[in-house]
Coordinates of C-alpha atoms and ligand atoms in Angstrom, one line a residue:
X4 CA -26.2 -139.7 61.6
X5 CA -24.8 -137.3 59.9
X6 CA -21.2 -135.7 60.2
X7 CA -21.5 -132.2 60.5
X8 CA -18.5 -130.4 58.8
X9 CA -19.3 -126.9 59.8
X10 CA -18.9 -127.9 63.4
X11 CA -15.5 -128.0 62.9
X12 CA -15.0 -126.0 60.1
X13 CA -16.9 -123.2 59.2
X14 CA -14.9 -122.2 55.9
X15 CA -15.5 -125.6 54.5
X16 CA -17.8 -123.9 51.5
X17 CA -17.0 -127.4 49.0
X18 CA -17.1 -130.7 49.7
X19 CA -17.7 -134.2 48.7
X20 CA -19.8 -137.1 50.6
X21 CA -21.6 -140.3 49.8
X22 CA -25.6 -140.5 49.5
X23 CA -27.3 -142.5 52.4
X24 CA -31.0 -142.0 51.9
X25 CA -33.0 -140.5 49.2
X26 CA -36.6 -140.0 49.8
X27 CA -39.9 -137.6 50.0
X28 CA -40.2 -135.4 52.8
X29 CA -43.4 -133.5 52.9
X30 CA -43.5 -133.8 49.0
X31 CA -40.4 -132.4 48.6
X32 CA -37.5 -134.4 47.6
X33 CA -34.9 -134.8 50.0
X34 CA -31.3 -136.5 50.2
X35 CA -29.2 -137.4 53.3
X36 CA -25.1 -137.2 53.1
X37 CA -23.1 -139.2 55.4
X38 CA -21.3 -135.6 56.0
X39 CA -22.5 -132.3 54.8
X40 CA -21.3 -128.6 55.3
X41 CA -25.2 -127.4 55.0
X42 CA -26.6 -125.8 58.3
X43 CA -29.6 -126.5 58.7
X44 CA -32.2 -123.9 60.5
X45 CA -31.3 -123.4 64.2
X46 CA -30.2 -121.3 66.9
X47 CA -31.8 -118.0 65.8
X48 CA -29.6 -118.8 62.6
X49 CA -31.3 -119.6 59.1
X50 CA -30.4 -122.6 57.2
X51 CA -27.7 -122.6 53.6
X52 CA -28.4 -123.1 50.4
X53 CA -26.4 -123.9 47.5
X54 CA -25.8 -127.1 45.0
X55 CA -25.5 -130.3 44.9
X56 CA -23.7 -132.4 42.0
X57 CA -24.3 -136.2 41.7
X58 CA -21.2 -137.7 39.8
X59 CA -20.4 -141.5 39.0
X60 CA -17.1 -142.6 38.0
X61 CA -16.1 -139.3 36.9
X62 CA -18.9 -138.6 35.4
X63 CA -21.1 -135.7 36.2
X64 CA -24.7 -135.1 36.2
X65 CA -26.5 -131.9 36.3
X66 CA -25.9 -129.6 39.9
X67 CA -29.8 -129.8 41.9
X68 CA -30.5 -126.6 43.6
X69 CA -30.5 -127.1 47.5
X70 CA -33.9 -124.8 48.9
X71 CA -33.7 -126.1 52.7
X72 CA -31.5 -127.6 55.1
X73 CA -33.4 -128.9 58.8
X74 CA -32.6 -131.1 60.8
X75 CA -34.2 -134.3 61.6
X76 CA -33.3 -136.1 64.7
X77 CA -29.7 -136.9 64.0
X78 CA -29.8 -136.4 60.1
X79 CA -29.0 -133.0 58.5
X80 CA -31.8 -133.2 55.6
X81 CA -31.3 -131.3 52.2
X82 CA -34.9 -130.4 50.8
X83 CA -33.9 -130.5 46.5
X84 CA -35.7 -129.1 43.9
X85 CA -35.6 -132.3 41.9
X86 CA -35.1 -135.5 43.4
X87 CA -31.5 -136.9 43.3
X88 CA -31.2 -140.3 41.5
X89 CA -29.3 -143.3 42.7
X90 CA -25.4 -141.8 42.2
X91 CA -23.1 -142.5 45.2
X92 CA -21.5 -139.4 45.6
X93 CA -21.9 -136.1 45.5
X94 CA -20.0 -132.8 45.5
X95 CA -21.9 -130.4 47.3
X96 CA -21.4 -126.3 46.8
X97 CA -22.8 -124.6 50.1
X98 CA -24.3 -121.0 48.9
X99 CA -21.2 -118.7 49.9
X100 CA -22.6 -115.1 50.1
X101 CA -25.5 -116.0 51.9
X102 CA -23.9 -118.5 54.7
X103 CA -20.8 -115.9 55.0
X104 CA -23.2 -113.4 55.7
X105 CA -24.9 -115.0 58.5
X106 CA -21.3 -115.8 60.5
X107 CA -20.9 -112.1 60.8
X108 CA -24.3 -111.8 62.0
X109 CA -24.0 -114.4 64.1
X110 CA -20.5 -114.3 65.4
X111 CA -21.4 -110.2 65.4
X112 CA -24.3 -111.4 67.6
X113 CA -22.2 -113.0 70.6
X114 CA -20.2 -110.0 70.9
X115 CA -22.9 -107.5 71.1
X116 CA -24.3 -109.8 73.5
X117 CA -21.2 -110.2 75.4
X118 CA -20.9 -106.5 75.7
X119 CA -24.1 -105.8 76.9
X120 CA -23.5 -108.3 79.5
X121 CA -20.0 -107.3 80.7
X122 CA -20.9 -103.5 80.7
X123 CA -24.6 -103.5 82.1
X124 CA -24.8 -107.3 83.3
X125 CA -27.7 -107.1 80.9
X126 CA -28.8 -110.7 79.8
X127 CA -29.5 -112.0 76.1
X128 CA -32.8 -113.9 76.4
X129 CA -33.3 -114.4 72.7
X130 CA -32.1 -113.8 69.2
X131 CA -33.3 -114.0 65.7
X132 CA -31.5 -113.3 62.1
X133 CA -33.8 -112.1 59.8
X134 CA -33.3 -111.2 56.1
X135 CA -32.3 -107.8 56.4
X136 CA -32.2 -106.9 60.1
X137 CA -31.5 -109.1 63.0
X138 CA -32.6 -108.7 66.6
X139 CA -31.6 -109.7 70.3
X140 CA -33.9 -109.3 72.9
X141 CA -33.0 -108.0 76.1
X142 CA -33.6 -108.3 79.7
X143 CA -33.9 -105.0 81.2
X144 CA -34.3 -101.9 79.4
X145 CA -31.5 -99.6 77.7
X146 CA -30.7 -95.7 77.2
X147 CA -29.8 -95.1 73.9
X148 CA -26.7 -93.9 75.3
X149 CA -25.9 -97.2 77.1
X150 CA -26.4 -98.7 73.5
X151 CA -24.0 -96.9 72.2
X152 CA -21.3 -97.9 74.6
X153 CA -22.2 -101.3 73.9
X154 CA -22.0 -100.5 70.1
X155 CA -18.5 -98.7 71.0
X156 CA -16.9 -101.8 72.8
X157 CA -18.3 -104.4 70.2
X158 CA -17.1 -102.8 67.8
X159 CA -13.2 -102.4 69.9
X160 CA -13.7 -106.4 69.9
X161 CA -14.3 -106.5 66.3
X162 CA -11.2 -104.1 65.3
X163 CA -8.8 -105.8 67.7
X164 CA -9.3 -108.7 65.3
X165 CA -9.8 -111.3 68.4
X166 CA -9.5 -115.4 67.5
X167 CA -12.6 -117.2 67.6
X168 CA -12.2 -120.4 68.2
X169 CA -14.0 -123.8 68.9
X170 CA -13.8 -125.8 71.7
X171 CA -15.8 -129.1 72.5
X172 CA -15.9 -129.5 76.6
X173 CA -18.2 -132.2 78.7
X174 CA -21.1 -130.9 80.6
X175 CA -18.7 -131.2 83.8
X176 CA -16.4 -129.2 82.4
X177 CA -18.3 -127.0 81.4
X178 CA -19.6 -125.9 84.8
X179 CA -16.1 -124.8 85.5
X180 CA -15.9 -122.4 83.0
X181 CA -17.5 -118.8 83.1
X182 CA -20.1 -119.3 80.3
X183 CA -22.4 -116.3 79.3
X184 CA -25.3 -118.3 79.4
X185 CA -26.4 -121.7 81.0
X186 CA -26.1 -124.0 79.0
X187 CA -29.3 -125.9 77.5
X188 CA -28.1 -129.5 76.9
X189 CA -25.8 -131.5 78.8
X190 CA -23.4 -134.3 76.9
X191 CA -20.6 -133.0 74.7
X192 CA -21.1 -129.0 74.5
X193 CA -19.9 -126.9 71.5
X194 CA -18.3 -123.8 72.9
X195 CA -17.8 -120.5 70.4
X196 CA -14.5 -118.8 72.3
X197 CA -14.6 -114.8 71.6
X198 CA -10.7 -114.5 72.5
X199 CA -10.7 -112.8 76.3
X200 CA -14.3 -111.8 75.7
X201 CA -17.4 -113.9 75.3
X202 CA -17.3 -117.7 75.8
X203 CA -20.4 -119.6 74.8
X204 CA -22.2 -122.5 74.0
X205 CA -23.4 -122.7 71.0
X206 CA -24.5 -124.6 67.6
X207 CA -23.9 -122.0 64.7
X208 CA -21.4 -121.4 62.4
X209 CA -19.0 -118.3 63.3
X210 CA -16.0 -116.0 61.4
X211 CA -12.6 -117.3 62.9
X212 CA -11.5 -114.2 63.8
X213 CA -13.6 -110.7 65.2
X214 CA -12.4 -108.8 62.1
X215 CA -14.3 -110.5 59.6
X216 CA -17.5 -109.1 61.3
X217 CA -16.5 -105.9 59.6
X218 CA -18.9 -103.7 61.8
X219 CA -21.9 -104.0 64.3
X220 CA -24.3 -101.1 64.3
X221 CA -27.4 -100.6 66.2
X222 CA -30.3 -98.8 63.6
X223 CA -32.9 -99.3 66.0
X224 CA -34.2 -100.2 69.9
X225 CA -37.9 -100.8 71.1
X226 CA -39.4 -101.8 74.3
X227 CA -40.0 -105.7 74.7
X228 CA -41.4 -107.6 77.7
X229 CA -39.6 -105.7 80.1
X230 CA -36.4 -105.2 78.5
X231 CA -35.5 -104.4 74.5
X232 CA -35.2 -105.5 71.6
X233 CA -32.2 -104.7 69.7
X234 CA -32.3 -104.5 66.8
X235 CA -28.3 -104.8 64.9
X236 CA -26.6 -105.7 61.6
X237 CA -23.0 -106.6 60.8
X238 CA -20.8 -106.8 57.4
X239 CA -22.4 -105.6 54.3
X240 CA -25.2 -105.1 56.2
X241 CA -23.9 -102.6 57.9
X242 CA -23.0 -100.8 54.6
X243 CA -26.6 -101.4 53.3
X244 CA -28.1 -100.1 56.2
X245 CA -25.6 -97.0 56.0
X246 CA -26.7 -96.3 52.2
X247 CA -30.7 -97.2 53.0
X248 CA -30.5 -93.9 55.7
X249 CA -27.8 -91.9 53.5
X250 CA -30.2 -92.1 50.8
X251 CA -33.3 -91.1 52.7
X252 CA -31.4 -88.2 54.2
X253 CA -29.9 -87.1 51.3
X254 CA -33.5 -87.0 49.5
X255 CA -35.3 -85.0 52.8
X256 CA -32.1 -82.7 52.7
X257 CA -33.6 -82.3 48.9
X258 CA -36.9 -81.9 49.9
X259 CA -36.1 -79.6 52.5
X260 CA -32.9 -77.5 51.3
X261 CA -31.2 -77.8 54.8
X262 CA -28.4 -79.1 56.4
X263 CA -28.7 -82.9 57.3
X264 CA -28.5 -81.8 61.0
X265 CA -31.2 -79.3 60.7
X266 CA -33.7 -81.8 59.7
X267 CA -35.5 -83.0 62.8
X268 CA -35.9 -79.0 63.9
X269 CA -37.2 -78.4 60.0
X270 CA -39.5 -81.0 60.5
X271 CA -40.9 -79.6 63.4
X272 CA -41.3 -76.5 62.4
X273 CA -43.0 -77.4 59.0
X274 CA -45.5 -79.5 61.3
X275 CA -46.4 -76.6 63.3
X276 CA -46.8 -74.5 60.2
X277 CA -48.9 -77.3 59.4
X278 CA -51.2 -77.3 62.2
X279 CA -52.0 -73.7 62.0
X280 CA -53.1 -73.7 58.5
X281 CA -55.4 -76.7 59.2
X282 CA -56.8 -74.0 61.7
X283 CA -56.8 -71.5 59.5
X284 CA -58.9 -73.3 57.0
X285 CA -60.7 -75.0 59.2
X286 CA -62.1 -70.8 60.4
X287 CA -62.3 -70.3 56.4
X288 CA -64.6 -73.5 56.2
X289 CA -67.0 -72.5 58.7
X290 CA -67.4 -68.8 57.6
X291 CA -67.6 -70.2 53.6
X292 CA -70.5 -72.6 54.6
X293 CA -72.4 -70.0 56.5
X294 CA -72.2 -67.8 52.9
X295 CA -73.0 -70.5 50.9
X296 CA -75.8 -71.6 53.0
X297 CA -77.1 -68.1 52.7
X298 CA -76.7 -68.0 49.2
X299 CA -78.5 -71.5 48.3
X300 CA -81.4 -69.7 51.3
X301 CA -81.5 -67.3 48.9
X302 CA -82.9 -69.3 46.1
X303 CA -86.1 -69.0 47.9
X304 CA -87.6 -66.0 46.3
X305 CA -90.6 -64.0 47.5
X306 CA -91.5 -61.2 46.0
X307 CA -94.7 -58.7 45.9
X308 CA -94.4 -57.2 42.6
X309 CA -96.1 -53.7 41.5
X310 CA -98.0 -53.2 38.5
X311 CA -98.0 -57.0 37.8
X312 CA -101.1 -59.3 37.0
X313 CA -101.7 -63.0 37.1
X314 CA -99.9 -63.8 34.2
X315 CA -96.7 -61.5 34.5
X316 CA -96.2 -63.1 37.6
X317 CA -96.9 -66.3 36.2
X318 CA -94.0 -65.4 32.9
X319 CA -91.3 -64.0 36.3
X320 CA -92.1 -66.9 38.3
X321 CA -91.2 -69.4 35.4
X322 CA -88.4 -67.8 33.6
X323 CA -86.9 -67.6 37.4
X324 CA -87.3 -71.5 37.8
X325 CA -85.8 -72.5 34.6
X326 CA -83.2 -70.5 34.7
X327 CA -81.7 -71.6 38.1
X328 CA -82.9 -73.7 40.7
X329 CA -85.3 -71.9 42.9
X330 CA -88.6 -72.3 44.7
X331 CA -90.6 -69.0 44.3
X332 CA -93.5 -67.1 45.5
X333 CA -94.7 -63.7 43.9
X334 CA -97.9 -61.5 44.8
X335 CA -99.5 -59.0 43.2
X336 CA -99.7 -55.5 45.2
X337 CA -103.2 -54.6 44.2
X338 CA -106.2 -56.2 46.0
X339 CA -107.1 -58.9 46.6
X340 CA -104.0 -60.6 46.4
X341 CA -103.0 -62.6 43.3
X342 CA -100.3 -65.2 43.9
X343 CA -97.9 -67.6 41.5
X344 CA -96.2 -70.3 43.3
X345 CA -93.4 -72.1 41.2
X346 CA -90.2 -74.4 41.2
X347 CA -88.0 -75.6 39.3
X348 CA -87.6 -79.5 38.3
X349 CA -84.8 -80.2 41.0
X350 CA -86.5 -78.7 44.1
X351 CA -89.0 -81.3 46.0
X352 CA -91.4 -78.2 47.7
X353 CA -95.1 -78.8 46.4
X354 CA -95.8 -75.8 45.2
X355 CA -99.4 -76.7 45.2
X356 CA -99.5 -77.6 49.0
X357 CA -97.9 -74.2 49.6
X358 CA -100.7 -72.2 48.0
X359 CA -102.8 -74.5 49.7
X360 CA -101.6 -73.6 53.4
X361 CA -101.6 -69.4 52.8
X362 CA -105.2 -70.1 51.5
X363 CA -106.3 -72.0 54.4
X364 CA -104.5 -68.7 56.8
X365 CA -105.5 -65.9 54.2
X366 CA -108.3 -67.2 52.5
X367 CA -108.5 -67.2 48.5
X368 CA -108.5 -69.4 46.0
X369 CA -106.4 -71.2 43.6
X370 CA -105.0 -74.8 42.3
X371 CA -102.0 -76.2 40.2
X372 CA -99.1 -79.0 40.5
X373 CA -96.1 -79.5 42.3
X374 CA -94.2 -77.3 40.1
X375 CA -96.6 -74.6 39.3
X376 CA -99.6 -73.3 41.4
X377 CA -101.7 -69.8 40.9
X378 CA -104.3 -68.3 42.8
X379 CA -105.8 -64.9 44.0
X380 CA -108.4 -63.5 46.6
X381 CA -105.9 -63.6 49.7
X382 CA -106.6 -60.9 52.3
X383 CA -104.3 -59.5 54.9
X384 CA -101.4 -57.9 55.6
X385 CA -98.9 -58.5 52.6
X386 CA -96.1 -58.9 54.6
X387 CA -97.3 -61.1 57.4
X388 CA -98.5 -63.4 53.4
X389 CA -95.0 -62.7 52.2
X390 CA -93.1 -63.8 55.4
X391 CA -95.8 -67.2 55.5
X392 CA -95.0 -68.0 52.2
X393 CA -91.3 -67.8 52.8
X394 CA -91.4 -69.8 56.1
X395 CA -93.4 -72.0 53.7
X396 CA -91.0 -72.6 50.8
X397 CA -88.0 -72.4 53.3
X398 CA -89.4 -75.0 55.5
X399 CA -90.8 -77.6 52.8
X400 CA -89.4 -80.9 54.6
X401 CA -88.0 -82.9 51.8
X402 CA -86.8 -79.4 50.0
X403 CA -83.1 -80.1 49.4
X404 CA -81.0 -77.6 48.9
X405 CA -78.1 -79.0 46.0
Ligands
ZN14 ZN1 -23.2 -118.7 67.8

C-alpha cells in the first residue's frame, strides 16, 4: 500500500522513497514506492508526471521519465519509460508546472461549484479537467447573467485569499457536517475545507490558500441533460484564454476597421449585405443562362439563300461548321429546292437523317454522312421547309449543346 504524500501535502513537489515492486504492466514498465507524491488519474483530475532518479549509496543513475500515474487497488503505480533496475531508492521529481496547474483548476473548481450552489442551490453533478478547458456539469439550467454572479462571488472567494485546509473525519462524523455533496465512500473521508465557504469530500490535490487560484472565468455555457455544462479555467489559464480572444478580436477589429464593441452589429450587417448579393446574383444567373442558352440556340443556322447553287451552299455550309460549332441547314431560293445539311465535328445531329426526314415531308432527293448531307427537288412552302429543318436540327436528341 502505498503512502500517499499529496494527501497531506500538496506542495511536496521532491521526494525520496524506497522501491517495492518493479514489474510490466500492460507492456509498459512500471515501479511501486512505498510513498510517492505522484497523483494518479482520479476525480475529474489528470494524473502527474515528472522523474524518477534511482541512486545507490550515493550514487546516481540516470532520471527515467514518469508518463502515467493510476492507481491500482491500494498501490499508486508509476508507468516509466524505461524500466527501473534493482536500486533501493529513489528520489522522485513530480512535474511542477503541470501538477500546479491542475490545483488551481481543481481547487478553482470547488469554489465555482460552491457558489453555484450557495447562490442558485444549483448542484455539481460532474466535473472533468481537460487540457486546455475544464468543465462542470450542472443540474438545472443558468442565464448567462446568473453565471456571472457566480463568476463574481468565486472570484470574491479567490481575492479574499481564504485557507484551504485538510481535514480527515469518520463517515459518522461526517454526517454531522454540512458537506456540499454526499459523500461516496464511507471509512475515513478526506475533506477539502474552502475557509467559511465550501466543505467537501474529496481525493485531489488543492492550493492551500484561495489566492493561488489567481482567477476563475467562465468562456463558455451549453445545455447538458437538463442543466449546463460550464465550461471554466483558472491561473494561467485564465491569462491564455484572455490572450486566445484578445488576439481573435484584435485581428476581426483588423478585418473589419471597427471598434471591438461594434463587432457583433458589423457582423450582422456584413451578413445581410451578404444575403442580398447572393440574391442579386442569383437574378443575374438566371437572366445570363437564358442569353446564353439563346446564344448556343443560335448555333443552329437555317438559312434560304438567294442566288446560291448546290455548291455555294455546300462552300457556306462548311466554312460555317469549321469555323465554330454549329449544325446548319441552307436552301436554295430557286425551284425546286436545293438543300446542304452540315455540322461540325463536335455536334452529334445526323445531318443525313435530317435530310432524310424533310425528304420524306417535302419530297426530293438526296444522301450524305453524319456531318455533311446534300440534296434538292423539295417542294412546298420554304418557310414551313425552313422552320422543319430548324425544329429538326434543334430537336436532334443526343445534340449537345457545349
Ligand atoms: Zn478537490
Amino acid at each position: 500500500m502505498t503512502s500517499r504524500i499529496y494527501y497531506t501535502d500538496a506542495y511536496c513537489r521532491r521526494f525520496e522513497a524506497v522501491v517495492t515492486r518493479v514489474f510490466e504492466h500492460d507492456g509498459r514498465a512500471a515501479a511501486v514506492l512505498d510513498r510517492t507524491a505522484f497523483y494518479p488519474t482520479s476525480g475529474g483530475q489528470p494524473f502527474d508526471t515528472g522523474r524518477i532518479t534511482p541512486h545507490q549509496g550515493g550514487t546516481f543513475g540516470s532520471a527515467i521519465d514518469v508518463v502515467d500515474t493510476i492507481d491500482v487497488d491500494d498501490d499508486v503505480v508509476h508507468l516509466l519509460s524505461a524500466p527501473l533496475g534493482p536500486a533501493a531508492a529513489v528520489t522522485g521529481d513530480v512535474d511542477w508546472v503541470r501538477r500546479f496547474d491542475h490545483m488551481q483548476q481543481h481547487t478553482g473548481q470547488h469554489v465555482l461549484s460552491a457558489a453555484f450552489d450557495r447562490l442558485f442551490n444549483n448542484r455539481t453533478v460532474s466535473f472533468h479537467m481537460g487540457a486546455e478547458l475544464s468543465t462542470i456539469d450542472l443540474a438545472q439550467e443558468m442565464s448567462w447573467e446568473q453565471i456571472a454572479r457566480a463568476e463574481d462571488e468565486a472570484n470574491r472567494v479567490v481575492w479574499d485569499d481564504r485557507e484551504v485546509a485538510i481535514r480527515f473525519v469518520s463517515s459518522e462524523e461526517a454526517d454531522t457536517l454540512p458537506l456540499r455533496k454526499e459523500p461516496v465512500r464511507g471509512g475515513v473521508l478526506r475533506l477539502i475545507d474552502v475557509k467559511d465557504f465550501d466543505l467537501s469530500a474529496c481525493g485531489g490535490t488543492h492550493v492551500a490558500r484561495t489566492g493561488a487560484i489567481g482567477a476563475i472565468l467562465v468562456p463558455a455555457v451549453e445545455k447538458f441533460k437538463g442543466g449546463v455544462r460550464v465550461t471554466f479555467v483558472c491561473g494561467a489559464r485564465t491569462l491564455r484564454t484572455f490572450r486566445t480572444l484578445r488576439e481573435s478580436v484584435a485581428g476581426s477589429v483588423r478585418a473589419l476597421s471597427v471598434l471591438p464593441q461594434e463587432l457583433p452589429g458589423s457582423i450582422e450587417r456584413m451578413q445581410t449585405e451578404a444575403r442580398d448579393l447572393r440574391r442579386t446574383l442569383k437574378k443575374f444567373q438566371e437572366s445570363l443562362a437564358a442569353h446564353e442558352a439563346e446564344r448556343l440556340a443560335s448555333h443552329v443556322v437555317v438559312e434560304a439563300l438567294d442566288g446560291w447553287d448546290a455548291n455555294g451552299l455546300k462552300l457556306i455550309a462548311t466554312t460555317i461548321t469549321s469555323r465554330t460549332s454549329a449544325a446548319v441547314a441552307l436552301f436554295s431560293t430557286g425551284s425546286p429546292v436545293a438543300v446542304v445539311i452540315a455540322r461540325s465535328p463536335d455536334r452529334r445531329v445526323d445531318a443525313k437523317a435530317v435530310l432524310g426526314a424533310l425528304i420524306e415531308r417535302f419530297g426530293g432527293r438526296g444522301g450524305g454522312k453524319a456531318d455533311l448531307a446534300q440534296g434538292g427537288g423539295l417542294s412546298g412552302n420554304l418557310a414551313d421547309i425552313c422552320a422543319a429543318a430548324r425544329g429538326l436540327l434543334r430537336g436532334s436528341p443526343g445534340d449537345s449543346i457545349p
